[in-house]
Each structure stands twice: as structure tokens, then as C-alpha cells.
Short mmCIF file of C-alpha atoms and ligand atoms in Angstrom, two decimals:
data_model
loop_
_atom_site.label_atom_id
_atom_site.label_comp_id
_atom_site.label_asym_id
_atom_site.label_seq_id
_atom_site.Cartn_x
_atom_site.Cartn_y
_atom_site.Cartn_z
CA UNK Y 193 -2.71 -4.27 23.52
CA UNK Y 194 -2.52 -1.21 21.28
CA UNK Y 195 -5.63 0.89 20.83
CA UNK Y 196 -6.48 2.99 17.78
CA UNK Y 197 -7.63 6.58 17.57
CA UNK Y 198 -11.26 5.44 17.56
CA UNK Y 199 -10.63 3.60 20.85
CA UNK Y 200 -10.80 0.14 19.29
CA UNK Y 201 -8.36 -2.59 20.23
CA UNK Y 202 -5.99 -3.51 17.42
CA UNK Y 203 -7.87 -6.81 16.94
CA UNK Y 204 -11.21 -4.98 16.64
CA UNK Y 205 -9.73 -2.45 14.23
CA UNK Y 206 -8.20 -5.26 12.16
CA UNK Y 207 -11.53 -7.08 12.04
CA UNK Y 208 -13.19 -3.85 10.87
CA UNK Y 209 -10.60 -3.56 8.11
CA UNK Y 210 -11.20 -7.14 7.03
CA UNK Y 211 -14.93 -6.45 7.03
CA UNK Y 212 -14.38 -3.53 4.66
CA UNK Y 213 -12.30 -5.69 2.29
CA UNK Y 214 -14.96 -8.43 2.34
CA UNK Y 215 -17.85 -6.00 1.85
CA UNK Y 216 -16.10 -4.50 -1.16
CA UNK Y 217 -15.56 -8.00 -2.53
CA UNK Y 218 -19.16 -9.14 -2.01
CA UNK Y 219 -20.58 -5.99 -3.63
CA UNK Y 220 -18.45 -6.68 -6.67
CA UNK Y 221 -19.34 -10.38 -6.55
CA UNK Y 222 -23.06 -9.50 -6.50
CA UNK Y 223 -22.63 -7.25 -9.49
CA UNK Y 224 -20.65 -9.90 -11.38
CA UNK Y 225 -23.15 -12.57 -10.27
CA UNK Y 226 -20.27 -14.77 -9.14
CA UNK Y 227 -21.14 -18.39 -8.41
CA UNK Y 228 -20.64 -19.57 -4.83
CA UNK Y 229 -17.58 -21.53 -5.87
CA UNK Y 230 -15.68 -18.36 -6.72
CA UNK Y 231 -16.98 -16.46 -3.72
CA UNK Y 232 -15.70 -19.21 -1.48
CA UNK Y 233 -12.33 -19.47 -3.17
CA UNK Y 234 -11.71 -15.74 -3.30
CA UNK Y 235 -12.67 -15.10 0.32
CA UNK Y 236 -10.41 -17.85 1.60
CA UNK Y 237 -6.73 -17.46 2.39
CA UNK Y 238 -4.19 -19.86 0.93
CA UNK Y 239 -1.72 -19.66 3.80
CA UNK Y 240 -2.06 -18.03 7.21
CA UNK Y 241 1.15 -18.07 9.19
CA UNK Y 242 1.37 -16.78 12.74
CA UNK Y 243 4.58 -16.87 14.73
CA UNK Y 244 5.78 -15.84 18.17
CA UNK Y 245 9.51 -15.48 18.53
CA UNK Y 246 11.99 -14.17 21.12
CA UNK Y 247 14.44 -11.38 20.35
CA UNK Y 248 17.40 -10.46 22.51
CA UNK Y 249 17.35 -6.78 23.47
CA UNK Y 250 20.37 -4.50 23.97
CA UNK Y 251 20.30 -4.86 27.77
CA UNK Y 252 20.58 -8.66 27.54
CA UNK Y 253 16.92 -9.31 28.31
CA UNK Y 254 14.55 -10.68 25.68
CA UNK Y 255 11.05 -10.02 24.49
CA UNK Y 256 8.64 -12.22 22.56
CA UNK Y 257 7.15 -10.63 19.43
CA UNK Y 258 4.23 -11.80 17.33
CA UNK Y 259 4.23 -11.69 13.55
CA UNK Y 260 2.10 -12.82 10.62
CA UNK Y 261 2.49 -13.64 6.95
CA UNK Y 262 -0.67 -14.29 4.96
CA UNK Y 263 -0.99 -15.46 1.36
CA UNK Y 264 -4.41 -14.62 -0.01
CA UNK Y 265 -4.44 -16.00 -3.54
CA UNK Y 266 -1.72 -17.23 -5.91
CA UNK Y 267 -3.73 -17.95 -9.08
CA UNK Y 268 -1.92 -15.22 -11.02
CA UNK Y 269 1.59 -15.97 -9.77
CA UNK Y 270 3.89 -15.85 -6.76
CA UNK Y 271 2.34 -13.83 -3.97
CA UNK Y 272 3.50 -10.28 -3.29
CA UNK Y 273 3.02 -7.72 -0.59
CA UNK Y 274 4.64 -5.66 2.11
CA UNK Y 275 5.61 -6.29 5.70
CA UNK Y 276 4.53 -3.74 8.26
CA UNK Y 277 5.97 -3.06 11.67
CA UNK Y 278 3.35 -1.32 13.80
CA UNK Y 279 1.82 -1.69 17.27
CA UNK Y 280 -1.67 -2.17 15.84
CA UNK Y 281 -0.85 -5.04 13.47
CA UNK Y 282 -3.40 -7.86 13.76
CA UNK Y 283 -4.38 -10.94 11.81
CA UNK Y 284 -7.56 -9.31 10.50
CA UNK Y 285 -5.63 -6.31 9.22
CA UNK Y 286 -2.98 -8.45 7.53
CA UNK Y 287 -5.65 -10.60 5.85
CA UNK Y 288 -7.47 -7.53 4.51
CA UNK Y 289 -4.23 -6.07 3.20
CA UNK Y 290 -3.28 -9.40 1.57
CA UNK Y 291 -6.65 -9.53 -0.20
CA UNK Y 292 -6.25 -5.96 -1.44
CA UNK Y 293 -2.80 -6.94 -2.80
CA UNK Y 294 -4.44 -9.68 -4.90
CA UNK Y 295 -6.80 -7.19 -6.55
CA UNK Y 296 -4.12 -4.52 -6.82
CA UNK Y 297 -1.65 -6.78 -8.66
CA UNK Y 298 -4.45 -7.86 -11.00
CA UNK Y 299 -5.63 -4.28 -11.68
CA UNK Y 300 -2.15 -3.17 -12.83
CA UNK Y 301 -1.68 -6.58 -14.43
CA UNK Y 302 1.59 -7.64 -12.82
CA UNK Y 303 1.94 -11.43 -12.57
CA UNK Y 304 1.54 -11.77 -8.82
CA UNK Y 305 -1.00 -12.90 -6.28
CA UNK Y 306 -1.56 -11.12 -2.97
CA UNK Y 307 0.17 -11.40 0.40
CA UNK Y 308 0.92 -9.27 3.43
CA UNK Y 309 2.85 -9.60 6.66
CA UNK Y 310 3.42 -7.73 9.85
CA UNK Y 311 5.02 -7.74 13.25
CA UNK Y 312 3.40 -6.17 16.31
CA UNK Y 313 6.09 -3.67 17.26
CA UNK Y 314 6.56 0.07 17.38
CA UNK Y 315 9.74 0.34 15.30
CA UNK Y 316 10.60 3.64 17.01
CA UNK Y 317 10.65 1.96 20.42
CA UNK Y 318 13.52 -0.41 19.62
CA UNK Y 319 17.16 0.30 18.80
CA UNK Y 320 18.63 -0.29 15.36
CA UNK Y 321 20.39 -3.43 16.62
CA UNK Y 322 17.14 -4.74 18.10
CA UNK Y 323 15.30 -3.99 14.87
CA UNK Y 324 17.92 -5.94 12.95
CA UNK Y 325 17.66 -8.91 15.35
CA UNK Y 326 13.87 -8.85 15.12
CA UNK Y 327 13.96 -8.68 11.32
CA UNK Y 328 16.47 -11.50 10.96
CA UNK Y 329 14.56 -13.72 13.38
CA UNK Y 330 11.18 -12.98 11.75
CA UNK Y 331 12.69 -13.67 8.32
CA UNK Y 332 13.98 -17.01 9.57
CA UNK Y 333 10.52 -17.83 10.93
CA UNK Y 334 8.78 -17.11 7.62
CA UNK Y 335 11.64 -18.47 5.45
CA UNK Y 336 9.75 -21.71 4.70
CA UNK Y 337 6.94 -19.81 2.97
CA UNK Y 338 8.80 -16.96 1.22
CA UNK Y 339 11.13 -17.10 -1.78
CA UNK Y 340 11.60 -15.49 -5.20
CA UNK Y 341 9.20 -17.99 -6.82
CA UNK Y 342 6.76 -18.17 -3.95
CA UNK Y 343 6.27 -15.03 -1.90
CA UNK Y 344 8.22 -11.80 -2.26
CA UNK Y 345 7.95 -9.33 0.66
CA UNK Y 346 8.46 -5.56 0.32
CA UNK Y 347 8.38 -2.49 2.56
CA UNK Y 348 5.17 -1.17 4.08
CA UNK Y 349 4.31 0.96 7.10
CA UNK Y 350 7.26 0.99 9.55
CA UNK Y 351 9.68 -0.90 7.31
CA UNK Y 352 12.16 0.44 4.75
CA UNK Y 353 14.98 -0.52 2.36
CA UNK Y 354 17.33 -1.31 5.27
CA UNK Y 355 14.84 -3.81 6.69
CA UNK Y 356 14.58 -5.39 3.22
CA UNK Y 357 18.41 -5.61 3.08
CA UNK Y 358 18.43 -7.57 6.36
CA UNK Y 359 15.66 -9.83 5.10
CA UNK Y 360 17.47 -10.50 1.85
CA UNK Y 361 20.73 -11.18 3.67
CA UNK Y 362 19.14 -13.54 6.20
CA UNK Y 363 17.35 -15.54 3.50
CA UNK Y 364 20.50 -15.62 1.36
CA UNK Y 365 22.71 -16.83 4.20
CA UNK Y 366 20.30 -19.69 4.84
CA UNK Y 367 20.43 -20.65 1.15
CA UNK Y 368 24.22 -20.24 0.89
CA UNK Y 369 24.10 -17.76 -1.99
CA UNK Y 370 22.66 -14.31 -2.66
CA UNK Y 371 18.99 -14.37 -3.59
CA UNK Y 372 18.15 -10.77 -4.50
CA UNK Y 373 14.71 -11.70 -5.87
CA UNK Y 374 13.36 -12.75 -2.46
CA UNK Y 375 12.38 -9.19 -1.52
CA UNK Y 376 11.81 -5.90 -3.32
CA UNK Y 377 12.29 -2.37 -2.10
CA UNK Y 378 15.95 -3.17 -1.35
CA UNK Y 379 18.61 -0.45 -1.39
CA UNK Y 380 19.80 0.13 -4.97
CA UNK Y 381 23.38 -0.83 -4.00
CA UNK Y 382 22.34 -4.44 -3.39
CA UNK Y 383 19.96 -4.98 -6.29
CA UNK Y 384 17.10 -2.64 -5.54
CA UNK Y 385 15.55 -0.76 -8.42
CA UNK Y 386 16.09 2.84 -9.26
CA UNK Y 387 12.77 4.59 -8.74
CA UNK Y 388 11.31 2.04 -6.29
CA UNK Y 389 11.55 4.27 -3.24
CA UNK Y 390 9.34 6.96 -4.76
CA UNK Y 391 7.22 4.61 -6.88
CA UNK Y 392 4.00 4.65 -4.83
CA UNK Y 393 3.84 8.46 -4.73
CA UNK Y 394 4.87 8.71 -8.36
CA UNK Y 395 2.15 6.25 -9.35
CA UNK Y 396 -0.43 8.36 -7.48
CA UNK Y 397 0.79 11.40 -9.40
CA UNK Y 398 0.46 9.60 -12.75
CA UNK Y 399 -3.04 8.32 -11.97
CA UNK Y 400 -4.25 11.70 -10.75
CA UNK Y 401 -2.76 13.47 -13.77
CA UNK Y 402 -4.51 11.02 -16.08
CA UNK Y 403 -7.81 11.43 -14.25
CA UNK Y 404 -7.59 15.20 -14.60
CA UNK Y 405 -6.08 15.23 -18.10
CA UNK Y 406 -9.20 16.31 -19.93
CA UNK Y 407 -10.12 18.92 -17.35
CA UNK Y 408 -6.85 20.83 -17.25
CA UNK Y 409 -4.39 18.46 -15.54
CA UNK Y 410 -2.61 18.89 -12.22
CA UNK Y 411 -1.63 22.51 -12.63
CA UNK Y 412 -3.17 24.78 -10.04
CA UNK Y 413 -5.15 22.06 -8.23
CA UNK Y 414 -5.26 22.64 -4.50
CA UNK Y 415 -4.37 19.49 -2.60
CA UNK Y 416 -4.39 18.21 0.99
CA UNK Y 417 -2.19 15.22 1.83
CA UNK Y 418 -3.00 13.33 5.03
CA UNK Y 419 0.10 11.38 6.13
CA UNK Y 420 3.71 12.30 5.44
CA UNK Y 421 5.58 8.99 5.27
CA UNK Y 422 6.91 7.25 2.19
CA UNK Y 423 3.54 7.56 0.45
CA UNK Y 424 2.22 10.95 1.62
CA UNK Y 425 5.56 12.75 1.67
CA UNK Y 426 6.61 11.66 -1.80
CA UNK Y 427 3.12 12.31 -3.19
CA UNK Y 428 3.11 15.85 -1.78
CA UNK Y 429 6.52 16.52 -3.30
CA UNK Y 430 5.76 15.06 -6.73
CA UNK Y 431 2.35 16.71 -7.00
CA UNK Y 432 4.03 20.04 -6.27
CA UNK Y 433 6.57 19.25 -8.97
CA UNK Y 434 3.68 18.44 -11.31
CA UNK Y 435 2.19 21.92 -10.83
CA UNK Y 436 -0.37 21.22 -8.09
CA UNK Y 437 -0.58 23.47 -5.04
CA UNK Y 438 -0.20 21.36 -1.92
CA UNK Y 439 -1.75 23.53 0.77
CA UNK Y 440 -2.06 21.00 3.59
CA UNK Y 441 0.12 18.18 4.89
CA UNK Y 442 0.26 16.40 8.24
CA UNK Y 443 1.82 13.57 10.17
CA UNK Y 444 0.31 12.05 13.30
CA UNK Y 445 1.46 14.98 15.48
CA UNK Y 446 0.92 18.08 13.41
CA UNK Y 447 -0.87 19.54 10.41
CA UNK Y 448 0.56 22.36 8.28
CA UNK Y 449 -1.25 24.80 6.01
CA UNK Y 450 -0.10 27.50 3.66
CA UNK Y 451 -2.37 29.33 1.26
CA UNK Y 452 -0.73 29.22 -2.17
CA UNK Y 453 1.18 26.03 -1.35
CA UNK Y 454 3.75 24.62 1.06
CA UNK Y 455 7.40 24.04 0.21
CA UNK Y 456 6.87 20.29 0.20
CA UNK Y 457 10.38 19.58 -1.11
CA UNK Y 458 11.94 21.22 1.90
CA UNK Y 459 9.46 19.64 4.35
CA UNK Y 460 10.00 16.16 2.93
CA UNK Y 461 13.80 16.56 2.88
CA UNK Y 462 13.60 17.58 6.56
CA UNK Y 463 11.58 14.48 7.46
CA UNK Y 464 13.81 12.25 5.33
CA UNK Y 465 16.76 13.35 7.45
CA UNK Y 466 15.04 11.77 10.42
CA UNK Y 467 13.42 14.94 11.82
CA UNK Y 468 9.84 15.43 12.95
CA UNK Y 469 7.56 17.44 10.66
CA UNK Y 470 6.81 19.62 13.71
CA UNK Y 471 10.40 20.91 13.76
CA UNK Y 472 10.36 22.00 10.12
CA UNK Y 473 10.80 25.77 10.01
CA UNK Y 474 9.33 26.50 6.56
CA UNK Y 475 6.49 28.94 6.10
CA UNK Y 476 3.24 27.40 7.36
CA UNK Y 477 0.39 27.76 9.80
CA UNK Y 478 -0.14 24.93 12.25
CA UNK Y 479 -3.45 23.08 12.23
CA UNK Y 480 -4.69 19.86 13.82
CA UNK Y 481 -3.72 16.77 11.78
CA UNK Y 482 -7.34 15.74 11.30
CA UNK Y 483 -8.27 19.17 9.92
CA UNK Y 484 -6.32 18.16 6.82
CA UNK Y 485 -9.06 15.63 6.06
CA UNK Y 486 -11.71 18.35 6.09
CA UNK Y 487 -9.77 20.93 4.10
CA UNK Y 488 -11.49 23.00 1.44
CA UNK Y 489 -9.34 21.81 -1.47
CA UNK Y 490 -9.79 20.24 -4.91
CA UNK Y 491 -8.12 16.93 -4.06
CA UNK Y 492 -7.69 15.00 -0.82
CA UNK Y 493 -5.03 12.29 -0.57
CA UNK Y 494 -5.54 10.11 2.54
CA UNK Y 495 -2.09 8.54 2.77
CA UNK Y 496 -1.78 7.46 6.39
CA UNK Y 497 -3.74 4.47 7.63
CA UNK Y 498 -6.81 2.35 6.99
CA UNK Y 499 -10.20 3.39 8.46
CA UNK Y 500 -9.32 7.09 8.43
CA UNK Y 501 -12.60 8.26 6.88
CA UNK Y 502 -15.59 6.48 8.40
CA UNK Y 503 -19.33 6.99 8.87
CA UNK Y 504 -18.40 9.26 11.78
CA UNK Y 505 -16.50 11.87 9.77
CA UNK Y 506 -17.22 11.32 6.05
CA UNK Y 507 -19.78 14.13 5.96
CA UNK Y 508 -17.09 16.61 7.04
CA UNK Y 509 -14.90 15.91 3.99
CA UNK Y 510 -15.13 18.86 1.57
CA UNK Y 511 -12.86 17.84 -1.30
CA UNK Y 512 -14.80 16.70 -4.39
CA UNK Y 513 -12.05 14.24 -5.34
CA UNK Y 514 -10.26 11.70 -3.14
CA UNK Y 515 -7.31 9.62 -4.29
CA UNK Y 516 -6.38 6.87 -1.83
CA UNK Y 517 -2.68 6.76 -1.02
CA UNK Y 518 -3.05 4.44 1.96
CA UNK Y 519 -4.62 0.99 1.74
CA UNK Y 520 -8.22 1.04 2.91
CA UNK Y 521 -8.45 4.62 4.24
CA UNK Y 522 -12.24 4.70 3.62
CA UNK Y 523 -14.75 2.33 5.16
CA UNK Y 524 -17.67 1.08 3.07
CA UNK Y 525 -20.05 3.38 4.95
CA UNK Y 526 -17.82 6.36 4.23
CA UNK Y 527 -17.72 5.34 0.58
CA UNK Y 528 -21.52 5.34 0.45
CA UNK Y 529 -21.84 8.72 2.15
CA UNK Y 530 -19.30 10.26 -0.22
CA UNK Y 531 -20.84 8.64 -3.31
CA UNK Y 532 -24.20 10.03 -2.29
CA UNK Y 533 -22.67 13.50 -2.28
CA UNK Y 534 -21.07 12.98 -5.68
CA UNK Y 535 -17.49 12.80 -4.40
CA UNK Y 536 -15.22 10.85 -6.75
CA UNK Y 537 -12.92 8.29 -5.14
CA UNK Y 538 -9.92 6.86 -6.99
CA UNK Y 539 -9.40 3.61 -5.07
CA UNK Y 540 -6.27 2.31 -3.38
CA UNK Y 541 -6.01 -0.85 -5.50
CA UNK Y 542 -5.50 1.40 -8.52
CA UNK Y 543 -4.06 4.62 -7.10
CA UNK Y 544 -1.29 3.24 -4.89
CA UNK Y 545 -0.30 0.33 -7.14
CA UNK Y 546 2.85 2.11 -8.32
CA UNK Y 547 4.81 0.57 -5.44
CA UNK Y 548 4.08 -3.01 -6.38
CA UNK Y 549 4.46 -2.19 -10.06
CA UNK Y 550 8.06 -1.06 -9.60
CA UNK Y 551 8.49 -4.00 -7.20
CA UNK Y 552 7.66 -6.16 -10.21
CA UNK Y 553 10.31 -4.33 -12.25
CA UNK Y 554 12.78 -4.82 -9.39
CA UNK Y 555 11.98 -8.54 -9.17
CA UNK Y 556 12.59 -8.91 -12.91
CA UNK Y 557 15.91 -7.06 -12.59
CA UNK Y 558 16.96 -9.06 -9.52
CA UNK Y 559 16.26 -12.41 -11.14
CA UNK Y 560 18.34 -11.47 -14.17
CA UNK Y 561 20.94 -9.30 -12.42
CA UNK Y 562 19.88 -6.40 -14.64
CA UNK Y 563 20.02 -2.68 -13.89
CA UNK Y 564 17.42 -0.38 -15.45
CA UNK Y 565 17.88 3.38 -15.59
CA UNK Y 566 15.57 5.51 -13.48
CA UNK Y 567 13.99 7.26 -16.46
CA UNK Y 568 13.20 3.87 -18.01
CA UNK Y 569 11.64 2.67 -14.75
CA UNK Y 570 9.53 5.82 -14.48
CA UNK Y 571 8.43 5.63 -18.11
CA UNK Y 572 7.34 2.01 -17.67
CA UNK Y 573 5.58 2.87 -14.42
CA UNK Y 574 3.68 5.65 -16.16
CA UNK Y 575 2.60 3.25 -18.90
CA UNK Y 576 1.35 0.66 -16.38
CA UNK Y 577 -0.51 3.23 -14.28
CA UNK Y 578 -2.10 5.04 -17.21
CA UNK Y 579 -3.17 1.74 -18.81
CA UNK Y 580 -4.65 0.56 -15.52
CA UNK Y 581 -6.48 3.86 -14.99
CA UNK Y 582 -7.90 3.81 -18.51
CA UNK Y 583 -9.02 0.21 -18.11
CA UNK Y 584 -10.85 1.05 -14.89
CA UNK Y 585 -12.32 4.35 -16.07
CA UNK Y 586 -13.39 2.71 -19.35
CA UNK Y 587 -15.13 -0.07 -17.46
CA UNK Y 588 -17.00 2.54 -15.48
CA UNK Y 589 -18.86 4.03 -18.41
CA UNK Y 590 -19.77 0.74 -20.04
CA UNK Y 591 -23.42 -0.19 -19.51
CA UNK Y 592 -26.12 1.57 -17.57
CA UNK Y 593 -25.17 0.30 -14.11
CA UNK Y 594 -24.43 2.67 -11.31
CA UNK Y 595 -20.67 2.60 -11.18
CA UNK Y 596 -17.77 4.15 -9.45
CA UNK Y 597 -14.04 3.71 -9.87
CA UNK Y 598 -13.69 1.47 -6.82
CA UNK Y 599 -16.30 -0.92 -8.11
CA UNK Y 600 -14.84 -0.94 -11.62
CA UNK Y 601 -11.33 -1.63 -10.28
CA UNK Y 602 -12.68 -4.37 -8.05
CA UNK Y 603 -14.53 -6.00 -10.97
CA UNK Y 604 -11.43 -6.00 -13.16
CA UNK Y 605 -9.24 -7.41 -10.37
CA UNK Y 606 -11.70 -10.18 -9.53
CA UNK Y 607 -12.30 -11.11 -13.17
CA UNK Y 608 -8.59 -11.45 -13.85
CA UNK Y 609 -8.08 -13.69 -10.83
CA UNK Y 610 -11.05 -15.84 -11.84
CA UNK Y 611 -9.74 -16.13 -15.39
CA UNK Y 612 -6.42 -17.44 -14.02
CA UNK Y 613 -8.24 -19.82 -11.68
CA UNK Y 614 -10.35 -21.21 -14.52
CA UNK Y 615 -7.38 -21.60 -16.85
CA UNK Y 616 -5.28 -23.38 -14.23
CA UNK Y 617 -8.15 -25.51 -12.95
CA UNK Y 618 -8.46 -26.77 -9.40
CA UNK Y 619 -5.93 -29.42 -8.41
CA UNK Y 620 -6.22 -32.41 -8.38
N1 LIG N 863 3.41 -2.25 0.58
C1 LIG N 863 3.12 -1.79 -0.74
C2 LIG N 863 1.63 -1.89 -1.02
O1 LIG N 863 0.83 -1.92 -0.13
C3 LIG N 863 4.00 -2.42 -1.80
C4 LIG N 863 3.94 -3.92 -1.89
C5 LIG N 863 5.00 -4.54 -2.80
O2 LIG N 863 5.75 -3.79 -3.42
O3 LIG N 863 5.06 -5.76 -2.84
O4 LIG N 863 1.20 -1.89 -2.15
#
């Protein structure tokens, strides 16, 4: 069984993640004085699907893999959320991530409920052919509960547009015709949306720019980005483009620092070509990856994994502003420690919602066989993200209650799901 950095088993780490999601919910529920009925409904999971399935490996042997797909809540529409391939995937983790998807979709007001899936596998430890076999078999296993009107998967940690292409193809072959709306994050050539690949990072950029608009904007802000995958790498690049000075980046092996800013375009292009960040030859000093979290900068973007900033290290964080690129990078205890010190946190369910927002645009295009131009996609994304930010920030200053952006986002998400639940009623 995989163990995490903190020495926890993947099941223990997943349970801790679920605890964080539930604590955040119950705090919001207390504030909103939610009746027990809603607490019970919103902390239950509509569908929990666990599957073990064999996959033939290149040498003719086979291995059994375990995967999950969880639907949290579908009051607002078909459920939506990524599929991750990682050694530390667990049921607790997938449930937490599914719940966060429910609030996230509601905060940006796209007509979806929340879901998440995952397979316990290190995608770098299998060949491309094995990855394809695993993806096709897992898709077949979850085929009864996914579909363009029911549950629409997307990429997440360890998966990518190619994996979505295999999922779409497998589902389509079973139906006998092409069903592009069954997944989002597909390659553009087969019905993916322009702008989807960079949408999460771009959404973070729009939210941060809006947050800083009245105090001078992005220009000249010194930033540290922890994580250099699809979220961290794109965010680093786009923040640089927006005038920020990205001084620190890291992946799991190495941290890089350059006073005055790194050439994040070059570093990201290098990683995109399949190379390790450690072999990038641009100008930078090497630091430990975790030092990036404690950097003396204006903005910290934790964009790697959940439970990155905990009670054990929150006091070492020096940035006065954190914008969450990853899902759940701060535990509730870390949140409290940082709030006490006056650190502002722009929460995941708002900050990283650009991915699912453009997934919504892709789903609309796929269902209608439309093609939107990239500048139109980006303009719409900006509108959704800015509206969502303003809604959350506006909610924060209403009334005399102690408030932070996470709580305000959580309140809005929960209220919208409850409104849908009340309008639909409980069947029968
Ligand atoms: N995996 C992404 C997230 O956590 C995107 C989900 C989607 O596009 O459905 O928000």
C-alpha cells in the first residue's frame, strides 16, 4: 500500500482528506443553521462504485487494479468531475474530491453536481499500451453509471487528454456511435474544447487578478508555485504573462528559485515535452521542493496535492496570500492557523474552478457538435470566474460575522444545492 509524505497509508490520508471536506461543510452548515435533513442529505453520497479489474500487461501476465467512481450529489444536474490515476488513490480521497466538485460547480454556477473517480496506479510505472488497456477496462466497468446526461468524467492528477480520448472511444464503441459528450478534456481534434487544457491555470490567473484589481493587479507580485503539472505549470506561465514575477516553482523532485523571476515559459515547455523539471537548464538556483511553500513572496499557489499545508507546517508559510490551485491543499487546522495570522486564502472551490467551467463549455459544444474559438472560450471563462469571485467576495463583507473567502464560497455552494433540492423535492 502506498504511503504519503507524512507517513500515512493512502487510506489514512484519504480519510484525513474526507475529514477536511466534512469539517468545512459542517462549519458552513452551522453558520447557515442548516436543518438536520439537509446535513444528512449533503453529507451522503448518491453512488459509490468500487471495482477491481484485471489488465493484461505487455509481458503477457496480468495485474488486478482497483478503481472508484463516486457521485456525491446530482441536485443541480448531471454529475461532473475528474478521474485520477495515482498510487495513493483511496475511497476517502475520492469521496472528498467528489463533494468538493459539488460545491465548486455550484460556486461557478455551471449546471452540474459533483463526482470524482480514480484508479490506484502509478501511471509512470506502466507502458502506454498498458495504460490504454487499463483505461478501456476501467471505462467499461464504470460505463453503467457514466454518460453525457448522467456523469461526465474529465482529467485530473495522472490523466490527460489522451486518456479521455480512450474513455470516449470505449464508451462510444459500446453504444455503437460517437458520444463526445461523455467526457471533457478530450483532445481538440475529437471534440475537445479550445482552451480546456489551460483552463484551470487560466481561471486561477483571472481570480487572482480580480482579487488584486483594486490594489494594483498582478504586475510585480512575487509568486511561488508549488507543483508543476497541468495546474501549477500553466498557472506559473500565465501569471508570468500577466506581469507577475514567479520566483519559485517545484515538482516533487526539485525546487527552483530565481530572484526577479524564472523563465516559466521555457520551464513549462521543457516539462511539456516529457522532460523532468530537474533537467531544465534555464537560469535558477536549486532549492528543496518544500522550501517553495515557505518562500518570502506575495502570493503562494499550492498546486500539487491535498493536505500539503497542515498544522505541522502552516506556521512556516510566509506569504500573506494563498490561492489554492490543488483541491484541498490546506487542512482545517492549517486554515485556522493562517486565518489567525491574517493570511488570506482564496479557496480551491472558487480558484481552480476554471477547469470544470471550460469542461461545461466543452460539454455544450460536444452535445451540439459546435466549435468555439479560443478567444471566445477564454472571454466566457473570465466572465464566469470574475462573477464567481465577486459573488464570494461580496458575500464576505455582508453582515458582521467573521468571514473568510472559503466560508463564503462554501455558503454559496451549499445554498445553491439546497435551493435545487427544495425545488425538485424528494422523490417519491
Ligand atoms: N479535475 C478537475 C477539477 O478538479 C476538473 C473536473 C472537470 O472538468 O470535470 O476541478
